[in-house]
mmCIF file of C-alpha atoms in Angstrom:
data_model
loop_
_atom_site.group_PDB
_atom_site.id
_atom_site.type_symbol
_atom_site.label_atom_id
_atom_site.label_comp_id
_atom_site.label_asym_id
_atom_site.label_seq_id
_atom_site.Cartn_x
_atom_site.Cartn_y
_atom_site.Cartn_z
ATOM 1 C CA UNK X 1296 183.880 102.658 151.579
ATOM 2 C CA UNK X 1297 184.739 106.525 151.762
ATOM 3 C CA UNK X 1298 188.334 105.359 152.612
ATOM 4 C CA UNK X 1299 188.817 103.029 150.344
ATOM 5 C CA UNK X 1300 187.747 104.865 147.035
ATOM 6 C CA UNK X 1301 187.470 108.417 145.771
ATOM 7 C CA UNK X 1302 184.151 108.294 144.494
ATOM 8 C CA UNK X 1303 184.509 110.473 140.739
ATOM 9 C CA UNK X 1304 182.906 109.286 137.609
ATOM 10 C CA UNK X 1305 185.968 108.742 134.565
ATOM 11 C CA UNK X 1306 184.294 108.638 131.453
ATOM 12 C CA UNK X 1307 186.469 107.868 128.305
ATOM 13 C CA UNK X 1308 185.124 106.806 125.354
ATOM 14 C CA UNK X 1309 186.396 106.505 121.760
ATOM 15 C CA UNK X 1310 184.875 106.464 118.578
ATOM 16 C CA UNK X 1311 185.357 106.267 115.128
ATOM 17 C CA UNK X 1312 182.370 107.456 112.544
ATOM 18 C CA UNK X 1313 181.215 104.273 110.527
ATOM 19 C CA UNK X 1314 182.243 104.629 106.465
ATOM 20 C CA UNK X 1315 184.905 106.986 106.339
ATOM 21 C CA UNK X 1316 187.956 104.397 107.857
ATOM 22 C CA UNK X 1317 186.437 101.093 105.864
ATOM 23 C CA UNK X 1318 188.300 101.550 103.174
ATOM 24 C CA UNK X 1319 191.912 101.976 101.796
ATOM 25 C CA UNK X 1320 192.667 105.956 101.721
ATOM 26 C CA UNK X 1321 194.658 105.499 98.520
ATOM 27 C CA UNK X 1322 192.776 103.917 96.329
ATOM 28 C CA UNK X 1323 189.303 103.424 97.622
ATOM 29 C CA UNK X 1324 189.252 99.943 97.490
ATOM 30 C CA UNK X 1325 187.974 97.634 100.570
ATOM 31 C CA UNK X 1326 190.413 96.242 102.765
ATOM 32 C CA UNK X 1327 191.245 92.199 102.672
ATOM 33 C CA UNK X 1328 193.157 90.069 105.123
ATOM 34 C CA UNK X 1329 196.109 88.643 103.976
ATOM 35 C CA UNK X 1330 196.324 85.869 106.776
ATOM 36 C CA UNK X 1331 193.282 84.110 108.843
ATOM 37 C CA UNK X 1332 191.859 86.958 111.088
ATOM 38 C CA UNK X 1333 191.823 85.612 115.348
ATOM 39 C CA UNK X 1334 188.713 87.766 114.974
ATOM 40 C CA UNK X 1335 186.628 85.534 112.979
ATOM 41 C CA UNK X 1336 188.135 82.397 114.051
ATOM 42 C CA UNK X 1337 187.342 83.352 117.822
ATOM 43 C CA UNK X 1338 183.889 84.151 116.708
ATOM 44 C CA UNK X 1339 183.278 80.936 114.649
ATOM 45 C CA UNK X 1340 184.383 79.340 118.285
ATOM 46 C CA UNK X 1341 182.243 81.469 120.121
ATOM 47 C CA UNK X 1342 179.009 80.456 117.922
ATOM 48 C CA UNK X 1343 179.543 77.192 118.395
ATOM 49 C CA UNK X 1344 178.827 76.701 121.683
ATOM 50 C CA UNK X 1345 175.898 78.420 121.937
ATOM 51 C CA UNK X 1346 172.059 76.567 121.297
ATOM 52 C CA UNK X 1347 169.679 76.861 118.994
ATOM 53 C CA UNK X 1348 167.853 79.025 121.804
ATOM 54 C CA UNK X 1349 170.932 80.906 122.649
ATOM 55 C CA UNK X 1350 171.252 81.969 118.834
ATOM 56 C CA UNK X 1351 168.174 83.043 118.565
ATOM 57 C CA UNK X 1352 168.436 85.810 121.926
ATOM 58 C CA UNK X 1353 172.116 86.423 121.089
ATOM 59 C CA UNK X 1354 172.706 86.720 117.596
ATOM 60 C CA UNK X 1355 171.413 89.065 115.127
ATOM 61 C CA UNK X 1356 171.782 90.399 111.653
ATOM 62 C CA UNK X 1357 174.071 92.695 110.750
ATOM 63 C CA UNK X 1358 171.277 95.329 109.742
ATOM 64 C CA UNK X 1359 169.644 95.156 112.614
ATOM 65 C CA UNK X 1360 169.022 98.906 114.354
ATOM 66 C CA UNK X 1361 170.553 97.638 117.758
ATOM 67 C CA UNK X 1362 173.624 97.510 116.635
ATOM 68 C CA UNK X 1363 174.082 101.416 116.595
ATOM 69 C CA UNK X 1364 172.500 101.738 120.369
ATOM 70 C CA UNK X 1365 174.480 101.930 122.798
ATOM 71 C CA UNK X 1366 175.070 103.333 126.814
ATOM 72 C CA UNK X 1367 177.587 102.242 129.635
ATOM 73 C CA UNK X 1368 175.041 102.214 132.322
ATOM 74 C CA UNK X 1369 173.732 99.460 133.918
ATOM 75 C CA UNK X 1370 170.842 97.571 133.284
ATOM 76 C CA UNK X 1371 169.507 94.679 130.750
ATOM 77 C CA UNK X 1372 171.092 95.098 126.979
ATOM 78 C CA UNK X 1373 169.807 92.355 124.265
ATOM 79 C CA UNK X 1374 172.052 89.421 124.265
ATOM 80 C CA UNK X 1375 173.733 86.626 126.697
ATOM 81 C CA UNK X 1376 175.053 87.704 129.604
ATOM 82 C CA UNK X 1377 178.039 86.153 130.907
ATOM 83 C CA UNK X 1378 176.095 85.662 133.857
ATOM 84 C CA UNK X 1379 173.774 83.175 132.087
ATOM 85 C CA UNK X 1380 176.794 81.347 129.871
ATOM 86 C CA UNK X 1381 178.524 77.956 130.745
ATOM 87 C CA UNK X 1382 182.123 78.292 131.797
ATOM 88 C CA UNK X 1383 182.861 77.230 128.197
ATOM 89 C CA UNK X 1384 181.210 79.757 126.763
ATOM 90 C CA UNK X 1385 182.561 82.417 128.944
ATOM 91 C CA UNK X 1386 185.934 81.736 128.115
ATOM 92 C CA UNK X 1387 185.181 81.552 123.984
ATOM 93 C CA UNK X 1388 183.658 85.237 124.171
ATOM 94 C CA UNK X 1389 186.450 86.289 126.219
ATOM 95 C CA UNK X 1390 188.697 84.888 123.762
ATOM 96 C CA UNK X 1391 186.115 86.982 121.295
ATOM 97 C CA UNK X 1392 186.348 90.244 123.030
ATOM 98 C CA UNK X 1393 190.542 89.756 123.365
ATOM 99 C CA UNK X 1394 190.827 89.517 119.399
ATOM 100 C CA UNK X 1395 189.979 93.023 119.565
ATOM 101 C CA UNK X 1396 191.879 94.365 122.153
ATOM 102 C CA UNK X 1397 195.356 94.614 123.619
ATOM 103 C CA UNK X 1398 196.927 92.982 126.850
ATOM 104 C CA UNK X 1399 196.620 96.505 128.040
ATOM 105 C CA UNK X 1400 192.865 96.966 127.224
ATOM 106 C CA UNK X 1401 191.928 93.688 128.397
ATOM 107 C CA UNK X 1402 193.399 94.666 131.793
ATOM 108 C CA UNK X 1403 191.734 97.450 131.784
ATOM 109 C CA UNK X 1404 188.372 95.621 130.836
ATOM 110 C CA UNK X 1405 188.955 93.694 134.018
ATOM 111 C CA UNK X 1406 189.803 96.482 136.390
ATOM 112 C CA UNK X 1407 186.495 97.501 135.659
ATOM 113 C CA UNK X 1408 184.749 94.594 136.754
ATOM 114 C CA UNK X 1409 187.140 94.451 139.456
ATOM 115 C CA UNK X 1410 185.492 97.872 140.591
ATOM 116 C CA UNK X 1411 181.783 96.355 140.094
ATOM 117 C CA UNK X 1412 183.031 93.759 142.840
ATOM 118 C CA UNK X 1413 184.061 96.941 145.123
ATOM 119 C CA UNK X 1414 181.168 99.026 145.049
ATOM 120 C CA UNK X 1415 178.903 95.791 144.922
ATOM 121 C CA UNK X 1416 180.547 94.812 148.219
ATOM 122 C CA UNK X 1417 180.438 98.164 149.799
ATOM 123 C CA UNK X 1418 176.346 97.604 150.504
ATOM 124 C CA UNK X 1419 174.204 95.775 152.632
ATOM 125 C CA UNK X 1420 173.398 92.040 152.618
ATOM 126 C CA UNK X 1421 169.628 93.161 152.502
ATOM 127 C CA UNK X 1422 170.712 95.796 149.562
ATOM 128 C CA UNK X 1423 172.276 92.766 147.954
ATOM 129 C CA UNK X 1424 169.302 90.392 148.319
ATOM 130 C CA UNK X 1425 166.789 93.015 147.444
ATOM 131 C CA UNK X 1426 168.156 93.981 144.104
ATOM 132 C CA UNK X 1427 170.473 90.698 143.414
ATOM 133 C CA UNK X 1428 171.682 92.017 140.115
ATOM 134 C CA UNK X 1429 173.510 95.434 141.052
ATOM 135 C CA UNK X 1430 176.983 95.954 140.546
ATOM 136 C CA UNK X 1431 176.674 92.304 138.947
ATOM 137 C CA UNK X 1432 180.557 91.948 137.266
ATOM 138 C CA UNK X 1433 179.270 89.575 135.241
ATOM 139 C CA UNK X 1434 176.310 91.422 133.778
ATOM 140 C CA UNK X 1435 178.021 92.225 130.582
ATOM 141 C CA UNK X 1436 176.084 91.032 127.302
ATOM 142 C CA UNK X 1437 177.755 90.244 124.318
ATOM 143 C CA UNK X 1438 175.780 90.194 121.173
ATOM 144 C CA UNK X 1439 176.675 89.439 117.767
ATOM 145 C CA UNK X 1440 175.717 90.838 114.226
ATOM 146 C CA UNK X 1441 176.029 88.600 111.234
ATOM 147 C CA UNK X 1442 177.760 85.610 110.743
ATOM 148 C CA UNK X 1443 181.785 85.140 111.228
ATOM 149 C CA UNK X 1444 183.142 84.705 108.122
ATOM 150 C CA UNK X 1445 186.391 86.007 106.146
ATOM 151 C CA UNK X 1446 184.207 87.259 103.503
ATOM 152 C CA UNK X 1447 181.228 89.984 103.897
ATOM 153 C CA UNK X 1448 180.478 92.069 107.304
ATOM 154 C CA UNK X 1449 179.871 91.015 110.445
ATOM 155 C CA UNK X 1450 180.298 92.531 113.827
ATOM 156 C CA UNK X 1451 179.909 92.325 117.813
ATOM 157 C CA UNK X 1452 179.034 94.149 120.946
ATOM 158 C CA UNK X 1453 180.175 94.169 124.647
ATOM 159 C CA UNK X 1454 177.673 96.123 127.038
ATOM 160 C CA UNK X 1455 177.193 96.702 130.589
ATOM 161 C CA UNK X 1456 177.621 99.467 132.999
ATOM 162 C CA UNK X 1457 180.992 101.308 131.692
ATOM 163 C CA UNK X 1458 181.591 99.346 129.299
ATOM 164 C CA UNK X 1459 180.457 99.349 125.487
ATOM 165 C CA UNK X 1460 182.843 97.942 122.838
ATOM 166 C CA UNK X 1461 181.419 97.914 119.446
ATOM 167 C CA UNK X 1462 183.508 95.724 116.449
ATOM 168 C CA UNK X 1463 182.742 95.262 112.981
ATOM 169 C CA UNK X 1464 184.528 93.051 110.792
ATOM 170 C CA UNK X 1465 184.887 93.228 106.715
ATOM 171 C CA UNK X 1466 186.819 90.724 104.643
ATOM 172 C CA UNK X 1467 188.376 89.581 107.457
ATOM 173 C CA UNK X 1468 189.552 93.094 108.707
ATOM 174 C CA UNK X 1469 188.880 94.331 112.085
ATOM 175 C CA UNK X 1470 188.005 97.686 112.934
ATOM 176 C CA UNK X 1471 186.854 99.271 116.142
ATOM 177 C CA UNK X 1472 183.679 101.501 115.832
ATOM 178 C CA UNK X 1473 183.462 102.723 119.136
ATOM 179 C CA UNK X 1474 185.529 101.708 122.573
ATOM 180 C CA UNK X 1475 183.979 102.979 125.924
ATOM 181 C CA UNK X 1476 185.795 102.889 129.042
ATOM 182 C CA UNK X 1477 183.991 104.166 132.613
ATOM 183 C CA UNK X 1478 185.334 104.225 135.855
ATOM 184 C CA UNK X 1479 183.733 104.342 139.255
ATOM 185 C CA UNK X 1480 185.300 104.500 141.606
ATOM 186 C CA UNK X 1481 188.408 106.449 140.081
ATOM 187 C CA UNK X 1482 191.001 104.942 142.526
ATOM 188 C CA UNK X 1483 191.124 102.300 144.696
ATOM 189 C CA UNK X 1484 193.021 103.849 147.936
ATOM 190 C CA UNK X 1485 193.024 100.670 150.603
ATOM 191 C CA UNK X 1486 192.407 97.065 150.353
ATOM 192 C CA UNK X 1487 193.076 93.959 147.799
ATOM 193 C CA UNK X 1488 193.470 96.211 145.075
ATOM 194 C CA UNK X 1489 194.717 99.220 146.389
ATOM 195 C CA UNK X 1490 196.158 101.568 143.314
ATOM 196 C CA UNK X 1491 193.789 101.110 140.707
ATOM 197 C CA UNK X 1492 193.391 103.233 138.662
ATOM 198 C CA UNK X 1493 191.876 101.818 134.951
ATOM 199 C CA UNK X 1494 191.893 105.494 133.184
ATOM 200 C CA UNK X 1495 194.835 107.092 135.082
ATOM 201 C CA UNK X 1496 196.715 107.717 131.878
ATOM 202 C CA UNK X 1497 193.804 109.202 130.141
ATOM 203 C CA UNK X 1498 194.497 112.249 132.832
ATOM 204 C CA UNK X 1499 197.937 112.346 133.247
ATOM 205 C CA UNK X 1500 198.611 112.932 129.608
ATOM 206 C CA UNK X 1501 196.120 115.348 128.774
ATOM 207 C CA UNK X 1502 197.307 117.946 131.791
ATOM 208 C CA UNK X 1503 200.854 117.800 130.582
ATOM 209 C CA UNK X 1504 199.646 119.032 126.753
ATOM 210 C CA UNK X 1505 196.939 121.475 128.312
ATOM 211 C CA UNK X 1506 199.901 122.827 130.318
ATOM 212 C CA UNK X 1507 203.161 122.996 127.315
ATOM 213 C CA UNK X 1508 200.529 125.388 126.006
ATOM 214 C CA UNK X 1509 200.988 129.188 125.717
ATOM 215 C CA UNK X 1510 198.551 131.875 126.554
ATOM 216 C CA UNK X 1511 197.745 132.325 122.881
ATOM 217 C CA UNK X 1512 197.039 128.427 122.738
ATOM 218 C CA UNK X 1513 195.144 128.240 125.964
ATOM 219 C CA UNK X 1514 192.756 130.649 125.157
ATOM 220 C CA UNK X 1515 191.841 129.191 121.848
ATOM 221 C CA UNK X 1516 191.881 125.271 123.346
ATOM 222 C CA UNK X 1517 189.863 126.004 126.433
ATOM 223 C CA UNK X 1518 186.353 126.327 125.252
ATOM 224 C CA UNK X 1519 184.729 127.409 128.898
ATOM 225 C CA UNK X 1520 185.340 126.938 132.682
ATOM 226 C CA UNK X 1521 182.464 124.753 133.529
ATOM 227 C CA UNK X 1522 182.401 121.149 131.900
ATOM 228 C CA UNK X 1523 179.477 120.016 129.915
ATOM 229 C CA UNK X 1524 176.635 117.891 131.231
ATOM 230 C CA UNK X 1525 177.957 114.486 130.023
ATOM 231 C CA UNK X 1526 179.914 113.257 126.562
ATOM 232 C CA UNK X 1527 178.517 114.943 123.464
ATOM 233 C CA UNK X 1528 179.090 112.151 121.634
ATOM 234 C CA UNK X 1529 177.234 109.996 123.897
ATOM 235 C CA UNK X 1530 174.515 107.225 124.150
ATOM 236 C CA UNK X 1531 171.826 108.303 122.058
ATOM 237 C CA UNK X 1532 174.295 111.302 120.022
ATOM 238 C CA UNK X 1533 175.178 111.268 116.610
ATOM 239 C CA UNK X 1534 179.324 111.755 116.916
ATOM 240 C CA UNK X 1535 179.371 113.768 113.210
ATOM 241 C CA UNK X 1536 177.186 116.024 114.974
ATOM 242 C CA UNK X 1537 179.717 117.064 117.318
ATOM 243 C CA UNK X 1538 180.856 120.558 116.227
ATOM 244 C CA UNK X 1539 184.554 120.723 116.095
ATOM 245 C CA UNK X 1540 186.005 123.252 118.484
ATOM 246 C CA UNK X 1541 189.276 124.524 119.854
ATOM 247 C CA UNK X 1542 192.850 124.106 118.744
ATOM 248 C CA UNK X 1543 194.254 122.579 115.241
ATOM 249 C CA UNK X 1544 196.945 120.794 115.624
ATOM 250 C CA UNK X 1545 198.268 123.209 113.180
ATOM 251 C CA UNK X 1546 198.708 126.039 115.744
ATOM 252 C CA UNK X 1547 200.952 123.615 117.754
ATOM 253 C CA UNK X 1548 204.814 123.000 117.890
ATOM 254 C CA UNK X 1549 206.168 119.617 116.911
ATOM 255 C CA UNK X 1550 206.755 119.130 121.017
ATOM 256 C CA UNK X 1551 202.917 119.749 121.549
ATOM 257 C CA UNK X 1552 201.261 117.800 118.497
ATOM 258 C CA UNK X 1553 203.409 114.883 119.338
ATOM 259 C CA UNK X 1554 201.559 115.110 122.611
ATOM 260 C CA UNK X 1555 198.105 115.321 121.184
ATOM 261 C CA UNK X 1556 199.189 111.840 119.621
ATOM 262 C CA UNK X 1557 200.735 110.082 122.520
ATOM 263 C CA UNK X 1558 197.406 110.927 124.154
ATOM 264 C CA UNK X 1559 195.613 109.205 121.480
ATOM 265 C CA UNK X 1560 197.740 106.130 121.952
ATOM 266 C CA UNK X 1561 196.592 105.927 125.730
ATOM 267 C CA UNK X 1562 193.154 105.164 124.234
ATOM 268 C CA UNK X 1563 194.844 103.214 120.762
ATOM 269 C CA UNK X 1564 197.150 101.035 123.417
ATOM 270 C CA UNK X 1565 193.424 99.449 124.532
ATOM 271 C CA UNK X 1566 193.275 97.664 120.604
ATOM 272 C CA UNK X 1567 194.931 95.131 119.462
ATOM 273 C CA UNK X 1568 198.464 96.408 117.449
ATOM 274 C CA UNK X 1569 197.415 96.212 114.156
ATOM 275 C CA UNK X 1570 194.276 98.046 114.778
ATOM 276 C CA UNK X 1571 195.690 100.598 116.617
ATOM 277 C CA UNK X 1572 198.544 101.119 113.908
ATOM 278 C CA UNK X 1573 195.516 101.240 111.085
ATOM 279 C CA UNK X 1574 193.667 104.079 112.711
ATOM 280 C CA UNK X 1575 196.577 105.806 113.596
ATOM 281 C CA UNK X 1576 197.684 105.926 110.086
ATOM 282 C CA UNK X 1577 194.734 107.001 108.617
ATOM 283 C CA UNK X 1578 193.973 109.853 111.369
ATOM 284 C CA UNK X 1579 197.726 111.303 110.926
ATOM 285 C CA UNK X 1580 197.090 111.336 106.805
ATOM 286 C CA UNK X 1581 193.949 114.204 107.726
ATOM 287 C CA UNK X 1582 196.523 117.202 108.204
ATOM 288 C CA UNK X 1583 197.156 119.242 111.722
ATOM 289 C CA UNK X 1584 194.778 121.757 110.236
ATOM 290 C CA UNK X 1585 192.151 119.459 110.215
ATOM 291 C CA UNK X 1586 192.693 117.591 113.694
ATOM 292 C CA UNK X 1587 191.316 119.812 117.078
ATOM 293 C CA UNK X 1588 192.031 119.720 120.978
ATOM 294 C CA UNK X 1589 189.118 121.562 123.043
ATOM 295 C CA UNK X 1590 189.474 121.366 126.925
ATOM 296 C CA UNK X 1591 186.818 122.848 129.513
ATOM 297 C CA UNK X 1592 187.236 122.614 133.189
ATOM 298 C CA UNK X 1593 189.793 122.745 135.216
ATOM 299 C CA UNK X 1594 193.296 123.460 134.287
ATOM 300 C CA UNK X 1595 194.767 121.775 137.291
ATOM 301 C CA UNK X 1596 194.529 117.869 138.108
ATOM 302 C CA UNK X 1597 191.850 117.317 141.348
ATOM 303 C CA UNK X 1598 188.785 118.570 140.095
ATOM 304 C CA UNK X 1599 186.253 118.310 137.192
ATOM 305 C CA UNK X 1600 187.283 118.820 133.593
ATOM 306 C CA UNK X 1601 186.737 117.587 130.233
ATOM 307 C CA UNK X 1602 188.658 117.537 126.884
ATOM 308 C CA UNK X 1603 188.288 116.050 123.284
ATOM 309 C CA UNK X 1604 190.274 115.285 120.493
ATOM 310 C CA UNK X 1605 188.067 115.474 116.846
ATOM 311 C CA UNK X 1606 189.082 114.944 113.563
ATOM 312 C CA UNK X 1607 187.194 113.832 110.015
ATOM 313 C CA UNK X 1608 185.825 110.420 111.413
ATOM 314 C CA UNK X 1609 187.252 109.959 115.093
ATOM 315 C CA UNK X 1610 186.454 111.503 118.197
ATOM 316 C CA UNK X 1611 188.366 110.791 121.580
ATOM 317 C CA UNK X 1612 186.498 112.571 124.517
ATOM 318 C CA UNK X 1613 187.091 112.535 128.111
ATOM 319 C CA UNK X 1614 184.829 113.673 130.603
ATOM 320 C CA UNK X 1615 185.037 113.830 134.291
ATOM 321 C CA UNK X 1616 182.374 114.786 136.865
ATOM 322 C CA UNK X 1617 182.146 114.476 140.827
#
């Protein structure tokens, strides 16, 4: 397995602070959809095939405190697994989970279970018997909060080991709480699926703004040398907590804020269009002054670093270790 992978940890996750983006900036007043939303129509589906039994493991209110928990490593999560749905079912949650993202994400989504399947084949048969779920790519639980419905608030959750996608839905309007995307192994080097990479971009854009910036910029974006022990705004963290740090978008050219964006969008290109258009709107309306890039690590691709992107509700951090 050493020649097939390279064995670093890609953690990207994305979040957006609940209450400040559920309503209309202008005027206050809670978003409606205009047209049927694929969101609640592919959860109405979804419901319906599951049993009275099913319901009552894999549905819960909308209130309930497990919707805010969260963590993308592996292990049980309240909820069905696809492991334990028909073949029907699996295909109406993953018509569920594609209402809310893009054809991008959702290959994404799958070149992480893809990498399950590697590192699940890379061990023993007696590994295998001996702990039968690990690496499972089909231990991923989807739970749901509230009833689908065009009117009032409902919402659902994908877990499993690097994974965590967290929707809500009001009058009909999706938004995306908080997107998670893991990767181990980073890159696939030999075999079937030799090339892939799910969070390559996630990299590739952030060196090229960490390096159109000046002396004067570096020294106020990178924070410190060494990267921190895992994402601040993490399982168990509080993102509003997270001290903004580094470099406003205000002390960058037109060339280099434009960049801060277009890295955005490799984490916005995972949503569906009209979500991804929505939050970019409203995070653009906060003001470059108000908007910071931090970096730690590295300054060079090959080795760890770590970098965020923080404004008033949002946070897009990036960390890599190993």
């Amino acid at each position: 397995m050493r020649h097939l992978i390279r064995a670093h940890i890609y953690c990207a996750v994305f979040l957006l602070v609940a209450g400040l983006f559920g309503s209309d900036e202008s005027t206050g007043a809670p978003e409606e959809a205009t047209a049927p939303s694929p969101m609640v129509a592919a959860g109405q589906r979804y419901v319906a095939t599951l049993s009275a039994a099913q319901r009552r493991v894999g549905v819960r209110t909308f209130q309930d405190a497990e919707r805010r928990r969260w963590s993308f490593l592996p292990g049980k999560r309240p909820g069905i697994t696809l492991r334990s749905m028909s073949a029907e079912q699996r295909k109406a949650a993953g018509a569920l989970v594609r209402s809310g993202l893009s054809e991008s994400g959702y290959t994404k989504l799958h070149g992480i279970f893809t990498l399950e399947r590697i590192l699940r084949a890379g061990v023993s048969v007696s590994q295998r018997r001996a702990n039968p779920t690990w690496r499972d790519p089909l231990l991923y639980t989807l739970t749901l909060f509230g009833a689908p419905d065009m009117s009032g608030t409902w919402g659902w959750r994908l877990g499993g080991h690097h994974v965590s996608f967290n929707f809500t839905c009001h009058n009909g309007v999706p938004q995306a709480e908080r997107v998670f995307f893991g990767a181990s192994p980073a890159t696939v080097w030999r075999g079937e699926h030799a090339g892939l990479t799910p969070l390559g971009t996630h990299e590739t854009r952030a060196f090229e703004l960490l390096q159109s910036l000046r002396p004067p910029q570096h020294k106020v974006a990178v924070e410190a040398p060494r990267i921190p022990g895992g994402l601040l705004a993490g399982p168990g963290q509080d993102p509003r907590r997270v001290s903004p740090a580094g470099l406003p978008l205000s002390a960058m050219n037109e060339t280099q804020q434009a960049a801060v964006w277009h890295l955005t969008n490799a984490y916005l290109g995972s949503l569906t269009l009209r979500a991804a258009e929505r939050f970019r709107r409203r995070a653009q309306s906060q003001g470059p002054e108000r908007v910071r890039f931090v970096w730690r690590g590295a300054s060079r691709p090959g080795s760890d670093h770590y970098y965020r992107i923080q404004g008033p509700g949002f946070v897009v951090e990036y960390w890599k270790n190993g």
